[in-house]
PDB file of C-alpha atoms in Angstrom:
ATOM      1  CA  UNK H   1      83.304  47.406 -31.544  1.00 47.00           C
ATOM      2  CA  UNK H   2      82.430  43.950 -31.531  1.00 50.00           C
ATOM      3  CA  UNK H   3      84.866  43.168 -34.965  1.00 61.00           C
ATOM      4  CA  UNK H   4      88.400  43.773 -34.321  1.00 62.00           C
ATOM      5  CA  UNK H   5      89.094  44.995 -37.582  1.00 71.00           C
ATOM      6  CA  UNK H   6      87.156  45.662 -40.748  1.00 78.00           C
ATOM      7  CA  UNK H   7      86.825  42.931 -43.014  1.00 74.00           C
ATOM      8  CA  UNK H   8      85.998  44.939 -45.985  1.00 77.00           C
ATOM      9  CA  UNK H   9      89.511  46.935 -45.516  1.00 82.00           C
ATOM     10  CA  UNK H  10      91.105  44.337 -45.495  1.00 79.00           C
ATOM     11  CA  UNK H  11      89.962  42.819 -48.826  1.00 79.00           C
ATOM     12  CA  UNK H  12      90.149  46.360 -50.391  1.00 82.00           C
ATOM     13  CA  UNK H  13      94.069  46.437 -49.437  1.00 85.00           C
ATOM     14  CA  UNK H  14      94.716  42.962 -50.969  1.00 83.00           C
ATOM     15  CA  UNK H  15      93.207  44.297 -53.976  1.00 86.00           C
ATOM     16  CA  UNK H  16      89.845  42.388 -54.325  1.00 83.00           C
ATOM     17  CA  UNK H  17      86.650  44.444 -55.435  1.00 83.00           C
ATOM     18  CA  UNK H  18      82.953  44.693 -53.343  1.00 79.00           C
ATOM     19  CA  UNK H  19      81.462  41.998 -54.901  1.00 82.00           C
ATOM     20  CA  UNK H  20      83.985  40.077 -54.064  1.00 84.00           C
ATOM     21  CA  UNK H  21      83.578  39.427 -50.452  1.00 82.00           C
ATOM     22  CA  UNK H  22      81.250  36.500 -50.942  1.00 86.00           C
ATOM     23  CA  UNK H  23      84.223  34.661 -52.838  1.00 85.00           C
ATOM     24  CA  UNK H  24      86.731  35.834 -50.769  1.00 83.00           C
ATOM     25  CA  UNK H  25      84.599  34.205 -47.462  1.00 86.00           C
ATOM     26  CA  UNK H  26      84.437  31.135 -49.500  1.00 91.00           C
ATOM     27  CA  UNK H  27      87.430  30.690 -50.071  1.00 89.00           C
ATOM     28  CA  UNK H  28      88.603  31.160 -46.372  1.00 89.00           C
ATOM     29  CA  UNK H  29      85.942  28.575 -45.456  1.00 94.00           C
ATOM     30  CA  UNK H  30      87.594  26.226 -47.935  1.00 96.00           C
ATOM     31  CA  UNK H  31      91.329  26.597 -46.463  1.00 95.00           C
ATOM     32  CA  UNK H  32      89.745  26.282 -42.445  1.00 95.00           C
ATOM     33  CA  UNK H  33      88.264  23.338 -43.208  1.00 97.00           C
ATOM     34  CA  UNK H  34      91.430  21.835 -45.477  1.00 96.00           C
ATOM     35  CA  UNK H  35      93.935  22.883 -42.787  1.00 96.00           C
ATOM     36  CA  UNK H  36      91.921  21.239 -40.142  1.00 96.00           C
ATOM     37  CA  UNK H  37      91.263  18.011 -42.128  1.00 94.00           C
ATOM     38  CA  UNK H  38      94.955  17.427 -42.921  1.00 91.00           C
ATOM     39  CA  UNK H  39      95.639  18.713 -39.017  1.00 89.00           C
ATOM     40  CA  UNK H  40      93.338  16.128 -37.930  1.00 87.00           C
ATOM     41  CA  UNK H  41      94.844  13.299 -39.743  1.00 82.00           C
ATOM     42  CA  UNK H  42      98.522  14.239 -39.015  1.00 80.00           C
ATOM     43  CA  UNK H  43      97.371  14.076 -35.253  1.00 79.00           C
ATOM     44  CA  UNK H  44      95.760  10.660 -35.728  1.00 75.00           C
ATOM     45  CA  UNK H  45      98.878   9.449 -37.936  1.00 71.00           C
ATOM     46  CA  UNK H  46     101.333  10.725 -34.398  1.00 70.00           C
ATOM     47  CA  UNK H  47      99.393   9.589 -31.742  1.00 69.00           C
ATOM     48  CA  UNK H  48      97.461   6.420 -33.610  1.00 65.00           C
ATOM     49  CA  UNK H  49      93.961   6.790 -31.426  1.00 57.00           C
ATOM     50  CA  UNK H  50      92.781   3.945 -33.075  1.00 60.00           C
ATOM     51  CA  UNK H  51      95.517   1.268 -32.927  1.00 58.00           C
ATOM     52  CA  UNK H  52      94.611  -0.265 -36.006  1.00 57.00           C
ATOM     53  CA  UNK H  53      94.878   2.536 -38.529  1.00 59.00           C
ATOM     54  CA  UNK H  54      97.811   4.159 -40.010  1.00 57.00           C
ATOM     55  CA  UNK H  55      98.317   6.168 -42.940  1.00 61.00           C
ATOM     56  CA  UNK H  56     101.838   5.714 -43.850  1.00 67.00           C
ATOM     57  CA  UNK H  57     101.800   1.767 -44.902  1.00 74.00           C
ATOM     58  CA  UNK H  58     105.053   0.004 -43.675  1.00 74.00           C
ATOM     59  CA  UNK H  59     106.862  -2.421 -45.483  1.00 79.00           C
ATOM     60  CA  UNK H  60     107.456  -5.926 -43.818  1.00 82.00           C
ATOM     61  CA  UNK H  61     110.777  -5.515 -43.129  1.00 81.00           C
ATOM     62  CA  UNK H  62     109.872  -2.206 -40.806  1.00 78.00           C
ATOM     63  CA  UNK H  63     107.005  -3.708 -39.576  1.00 76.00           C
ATOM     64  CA  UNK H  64     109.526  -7.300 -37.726  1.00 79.00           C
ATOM     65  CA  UNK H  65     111.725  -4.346 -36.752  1.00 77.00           C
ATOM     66  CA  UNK H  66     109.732  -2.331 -34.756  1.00 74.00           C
ATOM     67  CA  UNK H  67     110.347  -3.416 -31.604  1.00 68.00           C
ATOM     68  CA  UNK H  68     113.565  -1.799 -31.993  1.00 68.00           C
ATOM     69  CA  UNK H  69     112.216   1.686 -32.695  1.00 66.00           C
ATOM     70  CA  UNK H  70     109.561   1.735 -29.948  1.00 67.00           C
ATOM     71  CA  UNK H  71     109.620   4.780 -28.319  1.00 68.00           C
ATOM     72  CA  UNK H  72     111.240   4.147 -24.717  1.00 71.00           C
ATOM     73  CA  UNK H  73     110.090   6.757 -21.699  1.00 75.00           C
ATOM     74  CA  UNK H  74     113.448   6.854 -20.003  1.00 78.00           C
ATOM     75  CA  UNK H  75     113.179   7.834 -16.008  1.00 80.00           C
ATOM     76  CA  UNK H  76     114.545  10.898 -15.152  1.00 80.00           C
ATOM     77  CA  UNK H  77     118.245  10.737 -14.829  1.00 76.00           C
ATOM     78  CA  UNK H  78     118.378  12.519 -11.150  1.00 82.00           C
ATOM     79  CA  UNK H  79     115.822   9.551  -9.771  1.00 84.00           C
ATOM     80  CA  UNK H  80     118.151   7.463  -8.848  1.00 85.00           C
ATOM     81  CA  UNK H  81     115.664   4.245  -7.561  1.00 88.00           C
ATOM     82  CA  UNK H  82     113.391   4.740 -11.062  1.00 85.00           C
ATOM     83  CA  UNK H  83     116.881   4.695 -13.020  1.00 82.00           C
ATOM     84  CA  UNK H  84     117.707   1.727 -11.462  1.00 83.00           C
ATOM     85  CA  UNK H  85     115.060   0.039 -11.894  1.00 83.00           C
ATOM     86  CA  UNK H  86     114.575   1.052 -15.532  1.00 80.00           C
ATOM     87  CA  UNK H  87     118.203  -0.389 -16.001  1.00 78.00           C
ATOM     88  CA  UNK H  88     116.973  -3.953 -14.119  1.00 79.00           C
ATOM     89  CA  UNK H  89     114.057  -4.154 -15.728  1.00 75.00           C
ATOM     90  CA  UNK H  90     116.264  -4.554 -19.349  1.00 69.00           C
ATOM     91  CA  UNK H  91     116.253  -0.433 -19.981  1.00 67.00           C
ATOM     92  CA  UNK H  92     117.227   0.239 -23.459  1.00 60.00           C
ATOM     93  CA  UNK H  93     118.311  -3.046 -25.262  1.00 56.00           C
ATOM     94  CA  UNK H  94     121.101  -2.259 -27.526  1.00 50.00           C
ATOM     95  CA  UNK H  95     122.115   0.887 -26.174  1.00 50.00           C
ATOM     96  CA  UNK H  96     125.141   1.841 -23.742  1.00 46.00           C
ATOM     97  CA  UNK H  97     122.815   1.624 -20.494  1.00 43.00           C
ATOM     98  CA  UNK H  98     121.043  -1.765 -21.381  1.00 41.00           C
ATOM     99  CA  UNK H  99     122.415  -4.856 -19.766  1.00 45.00           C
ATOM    100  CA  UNK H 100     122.139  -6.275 -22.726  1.00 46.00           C
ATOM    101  CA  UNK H 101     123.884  -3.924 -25.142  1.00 45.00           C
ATOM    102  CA  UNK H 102     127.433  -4.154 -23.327  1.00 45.00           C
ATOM    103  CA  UNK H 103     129.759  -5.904 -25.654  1.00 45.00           C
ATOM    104  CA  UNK H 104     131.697  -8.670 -23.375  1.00 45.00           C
ATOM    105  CA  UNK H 105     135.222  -8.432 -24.702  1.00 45.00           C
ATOM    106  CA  UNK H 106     137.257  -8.092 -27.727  1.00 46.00           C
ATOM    107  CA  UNK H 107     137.711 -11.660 -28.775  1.00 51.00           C
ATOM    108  CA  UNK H 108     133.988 -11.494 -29.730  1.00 62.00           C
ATOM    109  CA  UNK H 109     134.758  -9.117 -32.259  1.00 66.00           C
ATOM    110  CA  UNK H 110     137.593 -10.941 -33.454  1.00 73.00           C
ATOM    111  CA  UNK H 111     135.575 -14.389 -33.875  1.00 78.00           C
ATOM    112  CA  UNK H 112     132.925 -12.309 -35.242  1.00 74.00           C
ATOM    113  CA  UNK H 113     134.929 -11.225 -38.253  1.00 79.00           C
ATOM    114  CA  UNK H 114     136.661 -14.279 -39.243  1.00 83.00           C
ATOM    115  CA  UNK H 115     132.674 -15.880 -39.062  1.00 84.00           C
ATOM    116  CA  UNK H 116     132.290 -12.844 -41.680  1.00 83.00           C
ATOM    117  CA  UNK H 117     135.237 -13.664 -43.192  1.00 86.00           C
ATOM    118  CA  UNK H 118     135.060 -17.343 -43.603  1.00 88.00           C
ATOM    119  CA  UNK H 119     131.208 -16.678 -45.230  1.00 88.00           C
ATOM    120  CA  UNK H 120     132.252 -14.674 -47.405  1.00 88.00           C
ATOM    121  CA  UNK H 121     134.966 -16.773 -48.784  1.00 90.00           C
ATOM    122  CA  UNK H 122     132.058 -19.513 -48.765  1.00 91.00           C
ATOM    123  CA  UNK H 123     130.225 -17.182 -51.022  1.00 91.00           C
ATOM    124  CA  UNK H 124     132.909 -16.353 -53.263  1.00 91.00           C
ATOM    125  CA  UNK H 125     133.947 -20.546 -53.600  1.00 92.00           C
ATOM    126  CA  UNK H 126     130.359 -20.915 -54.857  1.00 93.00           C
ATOM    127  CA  UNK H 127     130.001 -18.761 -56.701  1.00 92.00           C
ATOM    128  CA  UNK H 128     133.324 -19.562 -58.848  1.00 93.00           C
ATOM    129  CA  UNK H 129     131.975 -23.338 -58.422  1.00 93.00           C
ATOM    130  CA  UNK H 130     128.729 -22.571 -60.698  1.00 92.00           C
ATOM    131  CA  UNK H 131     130.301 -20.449 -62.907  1.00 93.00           C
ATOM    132  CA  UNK H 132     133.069 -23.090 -63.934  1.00 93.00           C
ATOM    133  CA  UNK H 133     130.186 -25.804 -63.904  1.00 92.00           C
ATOM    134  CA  UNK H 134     128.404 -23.363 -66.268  1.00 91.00           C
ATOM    135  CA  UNK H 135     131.019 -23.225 -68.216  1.00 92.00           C
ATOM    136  CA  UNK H 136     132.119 -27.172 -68.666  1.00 91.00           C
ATOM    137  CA  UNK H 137     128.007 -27.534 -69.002  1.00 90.00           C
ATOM    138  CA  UNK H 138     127.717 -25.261 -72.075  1.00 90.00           C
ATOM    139  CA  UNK H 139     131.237 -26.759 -73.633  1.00 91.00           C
ATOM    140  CA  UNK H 140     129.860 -30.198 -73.594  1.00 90.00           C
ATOM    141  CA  UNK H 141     126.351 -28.722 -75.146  1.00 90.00           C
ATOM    142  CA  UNK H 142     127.984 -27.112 -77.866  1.00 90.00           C
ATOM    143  CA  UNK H 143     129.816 -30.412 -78.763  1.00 89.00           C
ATOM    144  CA  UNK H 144     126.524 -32.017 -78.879  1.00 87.00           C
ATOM    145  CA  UNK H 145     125.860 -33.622 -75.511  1.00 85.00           C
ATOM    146  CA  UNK H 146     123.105 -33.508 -74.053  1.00 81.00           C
ATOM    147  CA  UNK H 147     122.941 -32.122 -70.115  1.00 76.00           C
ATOM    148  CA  UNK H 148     120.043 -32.089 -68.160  1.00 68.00           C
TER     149      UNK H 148
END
């Protein structure tokens, strides 16, 4: 009464043998322990106990950006003084509720894409620049001047 089921049974109907009970244990030992390893660190990797150790290593570019990914405990939208002050206090930056993240007006888009514009035509008037200078550079070279 004190087993809930037979063990032996059970390894008859998966088709082991008697003697094989001994391997059978081992090999259940084996997958407890791996499953509870690899549990273990996948809690540590979520919650980060230690603060200093992580097992995923982030590139540099991640690691300047993560202020923006911090998770962000947002108050409870029905609590209307903790929602306010969330909102005060600088909320979400970036997002729709954050002071912060509210775009002013549409000029600043327009201004925004000639800036894009106007750099990119900078880009594209060097880059024909150097490519012409290349050019006259390896002319003269291969008429025998010499260009340092």
């Amino acid at each position: 009464m004190a087993r809930a089921f037979d063990v032996r049974k059970l390894i008859k109907k998966l088709g082991f043998e008697k003697g094989d009970i001994y391997f059978v244990k081992q090999m259940g030992k084996a997958l407890l322990c791996t499953y509870a390893i690899f549990g273990l660190a996948w809690w540590c990797n979520e919650t980060n106990v230690f603060g200093w150790w992580n097992i995923q290593i982030r590139p540099k570019e991640e690691r300047e950006m993560a202020h923006l990914y911090e998770r962000i405990r947002y108050p409870y939208p029905g609590d209307k003084e903790a929602f306010d002050e969330f909102v005060k206090s600088g909320g979400a930056i970036g997002t729709t509720i954050g002071p912060k993240g509210f775009i002013d007006s549409d000029n600043d888009t327009e201004t925004l894409q000639k800036q894009l514009q106007s750099q990119k035509f900078e880009q594209e008037a060097q880059k024909l620049w150097f490519r012409m200078r290349n050019e006259v550079i390896q002319e003269l070279q291969e008429k025998g001047f010499d260009i340092e």
